[in-house]
Coordinates of C-alpha atoms in Angstrom, one line a residue:
Chain A
M7 CA -1.7 27.4 -14.1
T8 CA -1.9 24.4 -11.9
S9 CA -3.8 22.4 -14.6
L10 CA -1.2 23.3 -17.2
F11 CA 1.4 22.1 -14.8
L12 CA -0.3 18.8 -14.1
N13 CA -1.2 18.1 -17.7
S14 CA 2.3 18.4 -18.9
R15 CA 4.5 15.4 -18.9
W16 CA 7.7 17.2 -17.9
P17 CA 7.3 18.1 -14.2
G18 CA 6.8 14.4 -13.3
L19 CA 9.7 13.3 -15.4
A20 CA 11.9 16.1 -14.0
L21 CA 11.0 15.2 -10.4
L22 CA 11.7 11.5 -11.0
T23 CA 15.1 12.2 -12.5
V24 CA 16.1 14.6 -9.7
V25 CA 15.1 12.0 -7.0
V26 CA 16.8 9.1 -9.0
M27 CA 19.9 11.2 -9.4
A28 CA 20.0 12.5 -5.7
L29 CA 19.2 9.2 -4.0
P30 CA 22.7 7.7 -4.0
A31 CA 24.1 10.7 -2.3
I32 CA 21.4 10.6 0.3
L33 CA 21.3 6.8 1.0
P34 CA 23.7 6.0 3.8
N35 CA 24.7 2.4 3.1
A36 CA 24.3 -0.6 0.7
F37 CA 21.2 -1.8 2.3
Y38 CA 19.2 1.3 1.5
V39 CA 20.5 1.3 -2.0
D40 CA 19.3 -2.3 -2.3
V41 CA 15.9 -1.2 -1.1
A42 CA 15.9 1.6 -3.8
I43 CA 16.9 -1.0 -6.5
R44 CA 14.1 -3.3 -5.3
I45 CA 11.7 -0.4 -5.6
A46 CA 12.9 0.4 -9.2
I47 CA 12.3 -3.2 -10.1
L48 CA 8.9 -3.2 -8.6
A49 CA 8.1 0.2 -10.4
I50 CA 9.2 -1.1 -13.8
N51 CA 7.2 -4.4 -13.4
G52 CA 4.2 -2.3 -12.1
I53 CA 4.4 0.0 -15.2
A54 CA 4.6 -3.1 -17.5
L55 CA 1.5 -4.5 -15.7
N56 CA -0.3 -1.2 -15.7
L57 CA -0.1 -1.0 -19.5
L58 CA -2.0 -4.3 -19.6
M59 CA -4.2 -3.8 -16.6
G60 CA -4.8 -0.1 -16.1
Y61 CA -4.7 1.2 -19.6
T62 CA -5.9 -1.8 -21.6
G63 CA -8.2 -3.2 -18.9
Q64 CA -7.0 -6.8 -19.1
I65 CA -6.2 -8.3 -15.7
S66 CA -3.3 -10.5 -15.1
L67 CA -2.8 -12.4 -11.8
G68 CA 0.3 -14.3 -13.0
H69 CA 2.5 -11.6 -14.2
A70 CA 5.4 -12.6 -12.0
G71 CA 5.5 -15.7 -14.0
F72 CA 7.0 -13.8 -17.0
F73 CA 9.4 -12.1 -14.7
G74 CA 10.4 -15.6 -13.4
L75 CA 10.8 -16.8 -17.0
G76 CA 13.2 -14.0 -17.8
A77 CA 15.1 -14.5 -14.5
Y78 CA 15.5 -18.4 -14.9
G79 CA 16.1 -18.1 -18.6
S80 CA 19.1 -16.0 -18.0
A81 CA 20.2 -18.2 -15.0
V82 CA 19.9 -21.5 -16.8
L83 CA 21.5 -20.2 -20.1
T84 CA 24.5 -18.6 -18.5
S85 CA 25.1 -21.3 -15.9
H86 CA 24.4 -24.5 -17.8
F87 CA 25.3 -23.5 -21.3
G88 CA 27.8 -20.7 -20.8
V89 CA 25.8 -18.4 -23.0
P90 CA 27.0 -14.7 -22.7
A91 CA 24.7 -12.8 -20.5
L92 CA 23.4 -10.3 -23.0
L93 CA 22.5 -13.2 -25.5
A94 CA 20.9 -15.1 -22.7
L95 CA 18.8 -12.0 -21.7
L96 CA 17.7 -11.6 -25.3
A97 CA 17.0 -15.3 -25.7
S98 CA 14.9 -15.5 -22.6
A99 CA 13.0 -12.3 -23.6
A100 CA 12.3 -13.8 -27.0
F101 CA 11.2 -17.1 -25.4
T102 CA 8.9 -15.4 -23.0
A103 CA 7.5 -13.2 -25.8
V104 CA 6.6 -16.5 -27.7
I105 CA 5.1 -18.1 -24.7
A106 CA 3.1 -14.9 -24.0
Y107 CA 1.9 -14.7 -27.7
G108 CA 0.8 -18.4 -27.6
V109 CA -1.0 -18.2 -24.2
G110 CA -2.3 -14.8 -25.0
R111 CA -4.0 -15.9 -28.2
V112 CA -6.0 -18.4 -26.2
I113 CA -6.6 -16.7 -22.9
L114 CA -7.3 -13.2 -24.0
R115 CA -10.6 -14.3 -25.5
L116 CA -11.6 -14.5 -21.9
R117 CA -12.9 -11.5 -19.9
G118 CA -12.9 -10.3 -16.3
H119 CA -13.0 -13.1 -13.7
Y120 CA -12.3 -15.8 -16.3
L121 CA -9.3 -13.9 -17.5
A122 CA -8.1 -13.5 -13.9
M123 CA -8.4 -17.2 -13.3
A124 CA -6.5 -18.2 -16.5
T125 CA -3.6 -15.8 -15.8
L126 CA -3.5 -17.0 -12.2
G127 CA -3.2 -20.5 -13.5
L128 CA -0.4 -19.5 -15.9
G129 CA 1.7 -17.9 -13.1
I130 CA 1.2 -21.0 -10.9
I131 CA 2.2 -23.3 -13.7
V132 CA 5.5 -21.3 -14.2
S133 CA 6.3 -21.5 -10.6
I134 CA 5.5 -25.2 -10.3
V135 CA 7.8 -26.0 -13.4
L136 CA 10.6 -23.9 -11.9
T137 CA 10.2 -25.7 -8.6
N138 CA 10.0 -29.2 -10.2
E139 CA 12.6 -29.2 -12.9
A140 CA 15.3 -29.3 -10.2
A141 CA 18.0 -30.6 -12.6
W142 CA 18.0 -27.4 -14.4
T143 CA 16.7 -24.9 -12.0
G144 CA 17.9 -26.2 -8.6
G145 CA 14.3 -26.7 -7.5
P146 CA 12.9 -24.9 -4.5
D147 CA 16.3 -23.9 -3.3
G148 CA 17.0 -22.0 -6.5
M149 CA 20.3 -21.5 -8.1
A150 CA 23.3 -19.1 -8.3
V151 CA 23.6 -16.7 -11.2
D152 CA 26.8 -15.0 -12.5
G153 CA 27.4 -11.4 -12.9
F154 CA 26.4 -9.5 -16.1
T155 CA 29.0 -8.3 -18.4
L156 CA 28.1 -5.8 -21.3
F157 CA 30.7 -4.3 -23.6
G158 CA 33.4 -5.1 -21.0
F159 CA 31.6 -3.4 -18.1
T160 CA 30.5 -5.6 -15.3
P161 CA 28.3 -3.8 -12.8
S162 CA 29.3 -5.0 -9.3
G163 CA 27.9 -4.0 -5.9
E164 CA 24.6 -2.1 -5.2
R165 CA 25.9 1.3 -6.1
Q166 CA 26.9 0.4 -9.7
W167 CA 23.8 -1.7 -10.3
Y168 CA 21.7 1.1 -9.0
W169 CA 22.5 3.1 -12.1
V170 CA 21.6 0.3 -14.3
F171 CA 18.1 0.1 -12.8
A172 CA 17.7 3.8 -12.5
V173 CA 18.3 4.3 -16.2
L174 CA 16.0 1.5 -16.9
L175 CA 13.3 3.0 -14.8
V176 CA 13.4 6.5 -16.3
G177 CA 13.7 4.9 -19.7
T178 CA 10.6 2.7 -19.0
V179 CA 8.6 5.8 -17.7
V180 CA 9.5 7.8 -20.9
L181 CA 8.7 5.0 -23.4
A182 CA 5.5 4.1 -21.5
Q183 CA 4.3 7.7 -21.4
N184 CA 5.1 8.1 -25.2
L185 CA 3.1 4.9 -25.9
I186 CA 0.2 6.1 -23.8
D187 CA 0.2 9.5 -25.5
S188 CA 0.4 8.0 -29.0
P189 CA -2.5 6.7 -31.3
A190 CA -1.5 3.2 -30.3
G191 CA -1.9 4.1 -26.5
R192 CA -5.3 5.6 -27.3
A193 CA -6.4 2.5 -29.1
L194 CA -5.4 0.5 -26.0
Q195 CA -7.4 2.7 -23.8
A196 CA -10.3 2.7 -26.2
L197 CA -10.7 -1.0 -26.1
H198 CA -10.7 -0.7 -22.3
G199 CA -13.6 1.8 -22.5
S200 CA -15.6 0.0 -25.1
E201 CA -14.5 -3.0 -27.2
T202 CA -17.5 -2.5 -29.6
A203 CA -16.6 1.2 -30.2
A204 CA -12.9 0.3 -30.7
A205 CA -13.8 -2.5 -33.2
V206 CA -16.1 -0.2 -35.1
A207 CA -13.4 2.5 -35.3
G208 CA -11.1 -0.1 -37.0
I209 CA -9.1 -1.2 -34.0
S210 CA -8.2 -4.9 -34.1
V211 CA -9.3 -5.6 -30.6
R212 CA -7.8 -9.2 -30.3
Q213 CA -4.6 -8.4 -31.9
R214 CA -4.0 -5.2 -29.7
K215 CA -4.7 -7.1 -26.6
I216 CA -2.2 -9.8 -27.6
A217 CA 0.3 -7.2 -28.5
V218 CA 0.2 -5.4 -25.2
F219 CA 0.2 -8.7 -23.3
V220 CA 3.4 -9.7 -25.2
L221 CA 5.0 -6.3 -24.7
S222 CA 4.1 -6.3 -20.9
A223 CA 5.5 -9.8 -20.6
T224 CA 8.7 -9.1 -22.4
V225 CA 9.4 -6.1 -20.4
S226 CA 9.0 -8.2 -17.2
A227 CA 11.2 -10.9 -18.6
V228 CA 14.1 -8.5 -19.4
L229 CA 13.7 -7.1 -16.0
G230 CA 13.7 -10.6 -14.6
S231 CA 17.1 -11.4 -16.4
L232 CA 18.7 -8.3 -15.0
T233 CA 17.3 -8.9 -11.5
A234 CA 18.7 -12.4 -11.5
H235 CA 22.2 -11.1 -12.4
Y236 CA 22.0 -8.4 -9.8
S237 CA 20.8 -10.8 -7.0
G238 CA 23.3 -13.4 -8.1
Y239 CA 20.7 -15.9 -7.2
V240 CA 17.0 -17.0 -8.3
N241 CA 14.4 -19.0 -6.6
P242 CA 10.8 -20.1 -7.7
G243 CA 9.3 -17.5 -5.3
L244 CA 10.2 -14.8 -7.9
A245 CA 7.5 -16.1 -10.1
G246 CA 5.2 -17.0 -7.4
F247 CA 1.6 -15.9 -6.8
L248 CA 2.5 -13.5 -3.9
Q249 CA 4.8 -11.6 -6.4
S250 CA 2.0 -11.5 -8.8
V251 CA -0.4 -10.0 -6.2
E252 CA 2.2 -7.6 -5.1
L253 CA 2.3 -6.2 -8.7
V254 CA -1.5 -6.0 -8.8
I255 CA -1.4 -4.1 -5.5
I256 CA 1.3 -1.6 -6.9
V257 CA -0.9 -1.0 -10.0
V258 CA -4.3 -0.5 -8.1
L259 CA -2.8 1.2 -5.0
G260 CA -0.7 3.7 -7.1
G261 CA -3.4 4.2 -9.6
M262 CA -4.8 2.2 -12.6
A263 CA -3.9 4.0 -15.8
S264 CA -1.2 6.1 -14.2
I265 CA 2.4 5.5 -14.8
Y266 CA 3.6 7.6 -12.0
G267 CA 1.1 5.8 -10.0
S268 CA 2.9 2.5 -10.5
V269 CA 6.1 4.3 -9.4
F270 CA 4.5 5.6 -6.2
G271 CA 2.9 2.2 -5.6
A272 CA 6.4 0.6 -5.9
V273 CA 7.8 3.1 -3.4
I274 CA 5.0 2.3 -0.9
M275 CA 5.4 -1.5 -1.3
G276 CA 9.2 -1.3 -1.0
V277 CA 9.4 1.2 1.9
L278 CA 6.3 0.2 4.0
P279 CA 7.5 -3.3 5.0
Q280 CA 10.9 -1.8 6.1
V281 CA 9.2 0.8 8.1
L282 CA 6.7 -1.6 9.8
A283 CA 9.4 -4.2 10.4
G284 CA 10.1 -2.6 13.8
Y285 CA 6.6 -3.5 15.0
E286 CA 7.0 -7.2 15.1
G287 CA 3.8 -9.2 14.9
W288 CA 1.7 -6.0 14.2
D289 CA 3.3 -5.2 10.9
S290 CA 0.9 -7.3 8.8
V291 CA -2.0 -5.8 10.6
A292 CA -0.8 -2.2 10.0
F293 CA 0.1 -3.0 6.5
G294 CA -3.5 -4.3 5.8
V295 CA -5.1 -1.3 7.6
I296 CA -3.1 1.0 5.5
M297 CA -4.0 -0.7 2.2
A298 CA -7.7 -0.8 3.1
A299 CA -7.7 2.8 4.1
A300 CA -5.9 3.8 1.0
M301 CA -8.6 2.0 -1.1
I302 CA -11.4 3.6 0.9
F303 CA -10.3 7.2 0.8
L304 CA -8.3 7.1 -2.4
P305 CA -10.4 4.7 -4.5
R306 CA -8.9 5.5 -7.8
G307 CA -5.3 5.0 -6.5
V308 CA -3.2 7.4 -4.9
V309 CA -1.7 9.4 -7.8
P310 CA -4.9 9.8 -9.8
S311 CA -7.0 10.8 -6.8
L312 CA -4.3 13.4 -5.7
T313 CA -4.0 14.9 -9.2
A314 CA -7.8 15.0 -9.5
W315 CA -7.9 16.8 -6.1
L316 CA -5.2 19.4 -7.2
R317 CA -7.0 19.9 -10.5
S318 CA -10.4 20.5 -9.0
P319 CA -10.8 24.3 -8.9
N320 CA -12.3 24.5 -5.4
R321 CA -10.5 21.6 -3.9
R322 CA -13.4 20.3 -2.0
R323 CA -13.8 16.9 -3.5
G324 CA -11.1 15.0 -1.6
E325 CA -10.9 11.9 -3.8
G326 CA -12.7 13.1 -6.8
A327 CA -15.5 11.2 -8.1
A328 CA -15.3 7.6 -7.2
C329 CA -15.8 5.7 -10.4
Chain B
M8 CA -24.0 1.4 -52.6
L9 CA -25.4 -1.2 -50.2
T10 CA -27.5 -4.1 -51.2
V11 CA -29.1 -6.6 -48.7
A12 CA -30.6 -9.8 -50.0
N13 CA -32.6 -12.3 -48.1
L14 CA -31.0 -11.5 -44.9
S15 CA -32.0 -13.6 -41.8
K16 CA -30.7 -13.8 -38.3
A17 CA -31.9 -16.3 -35.7
F18 CA -31.1 -16.2 -32.0
G19 CA -31.9 -19.7 -30.9
G20 CA -35.4 -20.2 -32.0
V21 CA -36.2 -16.5 -32.4
L22 CA -36.0 -15.1 -35.9
A23 CA -35.1 -11.5 -35.3
V24 CA -34.5 -10.7 -38.9
Q25 CA -36.3 -12.8 -41.6
D26 CA -35.6 -12.7 -45.3
V27 CA -35.0 -8.9 -45.6
S28 CA -34.0 -7.5 -48.8
F29 CA -33.4 -3.7 -49.8
H30 CA -31.0 -1.5 -51.6
I31 CA -29.4 1.7 -50.4
P32 CA -28.6 4.2 -53.1
A33 CA -25.4 6.3 -52.6
G34 CA -25.7 9.7 -51.2
C35 CA -29.3 9.2 -49.8
V36 CA -30.6 9.3 -46.3
Y37 CA -32.2 5.9 -45.8
S38 CA -34.3 5.3 -42.7
V39 CA -35.3 2.0 -41.0
I40 CA -38.4 2.3 -39.0
G41 CA -40.6 -0.2 -37.2
P42 CA -42.1 -0.9 -33.7
N43 CA -39.7 -1.8 -30.8
G44 CA -38.4 -5.4 -31.4
A45 CA -38.9 -5.2 -35.1
G46 CA -35.3 -6.1 -35.7
K47 CA -33.9 -2.6 -36.6
T48 CA -30.8 -2.8 -34.4
T49 CA -30.3 -6.4 -35.3
L50 CA -30.2 -5.4 -38.8
F51 CA -27.7 -2.6 -38.0
N52 CA -25.5 -5.1 -36.1
L53 CA -25.6 -7.6 -38.9
I54 CA -24.6 -4.9 -41.5
S55 CA -21.8 -3.4 -39.3
G56 CA -20.3 -7.0 -38.5
L57 CA -21.2 -7.2 -34.9
Y58 CA -23.5 -10.2 -35.6
T59 CA -22.9 -12.9 -38.3
P60 CA -25.9 -13.5 -40.5
T61 CA -27.7 -16.9 -40.3
S62 CA -28.2 -16.6 -44.1
G63 CA -28.5 -14.1 -46.8
S64 CA -26.1 -11.7 -48.4
I65 CA -24.8 -8.1 -47.7
R66 CA -23.1 -6.4 -50.7
F67 CA -21.2 -3.1 -50.0
E68 CA -19.8 -1.4 -53.0
D69 CA -20.2 -4.8 -55.0
R70 CA -18.3 -6.7 -52.3
E71 CA -19.8 -9.4 -50.2
I72 CA -19.3 -8.2 -46.6
A73 CA -21.7 -10.5 -44.7
G74 CA -19.9 -11.9 -41.6
M75 CA -16.9 -9.7 -42.0
A76 CA -15.4 -8.2 -38.8
P77 CA -16.3 -4.7 -37.8
E78 CA -12.6 -3.5 -38.0
R79 CA -12.4 -4.6 -41.7
L80 CA -15.7 -2.9 -42.4
A81 CA -14.3 0.3 -40.9
R82 CA -11.4 -0.1 -43.4
R83 CA -13.9 -0.2 -46.2
G84 CA -15.5 3.1 -45.1
M85 CA -18.3 2.0 -42.8
S86 CA -19.0 3.8 -39.5
R87 CA -21.8 3.8 -37.0
T88 CA -23.3 5.1 -33.7
F89 CA -25.0 3.1 -31.0
Q90 CA -28.4 3.3 -29.4
N91 CA -27.0 2.4 -26.0
L92 CA -24.0 4.6 -26.1
Q93 CA -20.5 3.1 -26.6
I94 CA -18.5 5.8 -25.0
C95 CA -15.0 5.3 -23.7
R96 CA -15.5 6.9 -20.3
N97 CA -11.8 6.5 -19.4
L98 CA -10.8 8.9 -22.2
S99 CA -11.5 12.7 -22.6
A100 CA -14.3 13.7 -25.1
I101 CA -11.9 14.7 -27.8
E102 CA -9.9 11.6 -27.5
N103 CA -13.1 9.6 -28.0
V104 CA -13.4 11.4 -31.4
M105 CA -9.8 10.8 -32.1
V106 CA -10.3 7.0 -31.5
G107 CA -12.7 7.2 -34.5
A108 CA -9.7 8.5 -36.6
H109 CA -7.7 5.4 -35.6
L110 CA -7.2 4.2 -39.2
T111 CA -5.9 7.4 -40.5
L112 CA -2.9 7.4 -38.0
N113 CA 0.1 5.3 -37.6
A114 CA -1.0 3.3 -34.6
N115 CA 2.1 1.0 -34.3
M116 CA 3.1 0.6 -30.7
F117 CA 6.8 0.9 -31.4
A118 CA 6.2 4.0 -33.4
G119 CA 4.4 5.4 -30.4
M120 CA 7.0 4.4 -27.9
F121 CA 9.8 6.0 -29.9
R122 CA 7.9 9.0 -31.1
W123 CA 8.3 8.2 -34.8
P124 CA 9.0 11.4 -36.8
G125 CA 5.8 13.0 -38.0
L126 CA 3.6 11.1 -35.5
G127 CA 3.3 14.1 -33.2
R128 CA 2.3 16.3 -35.9
A129 CA -0.2 14.0 -37.4
D130 CA -1.7 13.4 -33.9
R131 CA -2.0 17.2 -33.4
A132 CA -3.7 17.5 -36.8
C133 CA -6.0 14.8 -35.8
R134 CA -6.9 16.5 -32.6
A135 CA -7.6 19.9 -34.4
R136 CA -9.9 18.0 -36.9
A137 CA -11.6 16.2 -34.1
A138 CA -12.3 19.6 -32.3
D139 CA -13.8 20.8 -35.7
L140 CA -16.0 17.8 -35.8
M141 CA -17.3 18.2 -32.2
E142 CA -18.1 21.8 -33.3
R143 CA -19.9 20.6 -36.4
V144 CA -22.1 18.1 -34.6
G145 CA -22.9 20.6 -31.9
C146 CA -20.9 19.5 -28.9
G147 CA -18.0 22.0 -29.3
A148 CA -18.5 23.2 -25.8
F149 CA -17.2 19.9 -24.5
V150 CA -13.8 20.0 -26.4
R151 CA -11.9 20.1 -23.1
A152 CA -14.3 17.8 -21.1
D153 CA -13.9 14.3 -19.8
A154 CA -16.4 12.0 -21.6
A155 CA -17.4 10.7 -18.2
A156 CA -18.6 14.2 -17.3
M157 CA -20.8 14.9 -20.3
P158 CA -24.6 14.9 -20.4
Y159 CA -26.4 12.3 -22.4
G160 CA -27.5 14.6 -25.3
A161 CA -23.9 15.7 -25.8
L162 CA -22.7 12.1 -25.7
K163 CA -25.1 11.2 -28.6
R164 CA -23.4 14.0 -30.6
L165 CA -20.0 12.9 -29.5
E166 CA -20.7 9.5 -31.0
I167 CA -21.6 11.0 -34.3
A168 CA -18.4 13.1 -34.3
R169 CA -16.4 9.9 -33.6
A170 CA -18.2 7.9 -36.4
L171 CA -17.4 10.9 -38.8
A172 CA -13.7 11.0 -37.8
S173 CA -13.0 8.0 -39.9
D174 CA -14.2 9.9 -42.9
P175 CA -16.6 7.1 -43.8
K176 CA -18.5 6.5 -47.1
I177 CA -21.6 5.2 -45.3
L178 CA -22.8 6.3 -41.8
F179 CA -25.2 4.3 -39.7
L180 CA -27.0 6.2 -36.9
D181 CA -28.9 4.1 -34.3
E182 CA -31.7 6.3 -32.9
P183 CA -29.7 9.5 -33.0
A184 CA -32.7 11.4 -31.6
A185 CA -33.8 9.1 -28.9
G186 CA -34.0 10.9 -25.5
L187 CA -33.5 14.3 -27.0
N188 CA -35.9 17.3 -26.6
H189 CA -37.6 19.0 -29.5
T190 CA -34.9 21.6 -30.2
E191 CA -32.1 19.0 -30.1
T192 CA -34.0 16.6 -32.3
H193 CA -34.4 19.4 -34.9
E194 CA -30.6 20.1 -34.7
I195 CA -30.0 16.3 -35.4
E196 CA -32.4 16.6 -38.3
T197 CA -30.5 19.5 -39.9
L198 CA -27.1 17.7 -39.3
V199 CA -28.3 14.5 -41.0
A200 CA -29.5 16.6 -44.0
D201 CA -26.2 18.5 -44.1
L202 CA -24.2 15.2 -44.0
A203 CA -26.2 13.7 -46.9
R204 CA -25.9 17.0 -48.8
S205 CA -22.0 16.7 -48.5
G206 CA -22.2 13.3 -50.3
L207 CA -22.3 10.9 -47.4
T208 CA -24.7 8.0 -47.4
V209 CA -26.7 8.0 -44.2
V210 CA -28.6 5.2 -42.7
V211 CA -31.0 6.0 -39.7
V212 CA -32.9 4.0 -37.4
E213 CA -35.2 6.4 -35.6
H214 CA -38.6 6.4 -33.8
D215 CA -39.2 10.2 -34.3
M216 CA -41.6 10.1 -37.3
K217 CA -41.3 13.8 -38.1
L218 CA -37.6 13.6 -38.4
V219 CA -37.8 10.4 -40.5
M220 CA -40.4 11.9 -42.9
N221 CA -38.5 15.1 -43.3
V222 CA -35.0 13.8 -43.9
S223 CA -35.4 10.5 -45.6
G224 CA -34.9 9.7 -49.3
R225 CA -36.3 6.3 -48.8
I226 CA -37.7 4.4 -45.8
L227 CA -37.7 0.6 -45.0
V228 CA -40.3 -0.5 -42.5
L229 CA -39.7 -3.6 -40.5
N230 CA -42.3 -5.5 -38.4
Y231 CA -41.6 -8.7 -36.5
G232 CA -38.3 -9.1 -38.4
R233 CA -39.8 -8.9 -41.7
K234 CA -39.9 -6.3 -44.4
L235 CA -43.3 -4.7 -44.3
A236 CA -42.8 -2.0 -46.9
E237 CA -40.1 0.1 -48.6
G238 CA -40.3 3.4 -50.6
T239 CA -40.3 7.1 -50.4
P240 CA -41.8 8.9 -47.5
D241 CA -44.9 9.6 -49.3
E242 CA -45.4 6.0 -50.3
I243 CA -44.8 4.9 -46.7
R244 CA -47.2 7.5 -45.3
T245 CA -49.9 6.2 -47.6
N246 CA -49.2 2.4 -47.5
P247 CA -52.2 0.8 -45.8
D248 CA -50.1 -2.1 -44.2
V249 CA -47.8 0.5 -42.6
I250 CA -50.7 2.5 -41.3
A251 CA -52.4 -0.6 -39.9
A252 CA -49.2 -2.1 -38.4
Y253 CA -47.3 0.9 -37.1
L254 CA -48.4 4.4 -37.7
G255 CA -51.9 3.6 -36.4
G256 CA -53.3 6.3 -38.7
D257 CA -52.1 9.3 -36.6
D258 CA -48.7 10.0 -38.0
E259 CA -49.6 13.7 -37.6
E260 CA -49.3 13.3 -33.8
E261 CA -45.6 12.6 -33.5

């Protein structure tokens, strides 16, 4: 029974939906709603990166760059050119997709550490450009962004924006799960497992890598656009190295190749700093210790380790087989 | 079905395959034998598109395929297994087999994301067929297993099931019996014979002489990257060059 329960996609989705629906009633004030929104943003970004990293096995250390491109694309187009927000969002997403395609064609030939270095460079270049093109981007200080109007509805305040990101999160989880369970998702996981086997089975390894890279980058760009409108403000830090690393931590800590893992990772990354904020000076130390402990005791990530433990009939192997 | 002419492959200064020519008739079991380092696996890798030939031609069903990418060859009906297993350990056993059926399914990412009508049914049919294939090659006990948890012998069979899932016209088996015990080797022999009987062309690299002699229609012998001999099992058994270079006169032994 347990294994049937754990293998089905519905329990997780039901749990996520209930939590997402219930949260606004529980959260006492706008500050907490904002934390919840930030978690949803991290979770969607984490899922996008997990498709690339956890499932397809292609590391990206510059993924926040794409988020930044989306955010700044919307900011610049709406502020400097008066483009309607939805059009700006689509244009930024298309622009990011083109950039990801061009860059992906070149760097996805690389593997392992070399791909990590190339994507790291990509993220850094984006944040340098955003910092230096001050006439358009406001430089290191960033720039203000107007609200977002779609079909006459302009979300304002944390509680309205919460629903925008909540719907987006649940939608992303469903679509990502659909993809992973489909032949296309199997192809992505196959080239992670063995590129040779995948190629011999007829999977165009390079095209598939580029496709998932573009998909992942575009999701982050759309999310970046909406985040810019929600925050009403963008700065180059959005696209920075620390943001990219945070996304990698979410994927690895929550669990590679686990969609709910990324949601869980985002919850930890969103909540932990708030909880630890009270321990001035020790917060970074505690954060580091918790991260290290999680990786030592749950090496496959929190969610895959726990489901493996629940699945094992005798429940003796705490963290399952460490791969 | 497949004609190789004057095929050569050089790795730097090493000529792994030199000026090899042969023809594989349709529906036959064709074996490639030779001592370690004779160039058997290199030959397989050249034909299946993993290596680009230095010179020579490979014609498959009257089309030149030398240097063609593996995924295009798969589309033309070529399939293979690997001596050093290429298993996707991040997938379950049955999913590995389903990967082999990639070309038979709609693998568009958006179709997957939005659950294209009919996709779910096609995928379930594919899963059922994959289970049948696992049964057929003799690893039916692992239908619900994770690939990472399977023993070596079962993984060798799993590779054969995956290679069959694409419904190939020609199947290359790279040392299917290596590391298997006597009974298992015999089962592989029966399987190869069955596959050939069903009309599939099977090309086998194998060290187990008994299996090769029992199952093959024709045999190619390689030595130091060159063709030493080619012919029926009886011709090979009695060929003096082969006896001198490879069999060492005691082919009854193994």
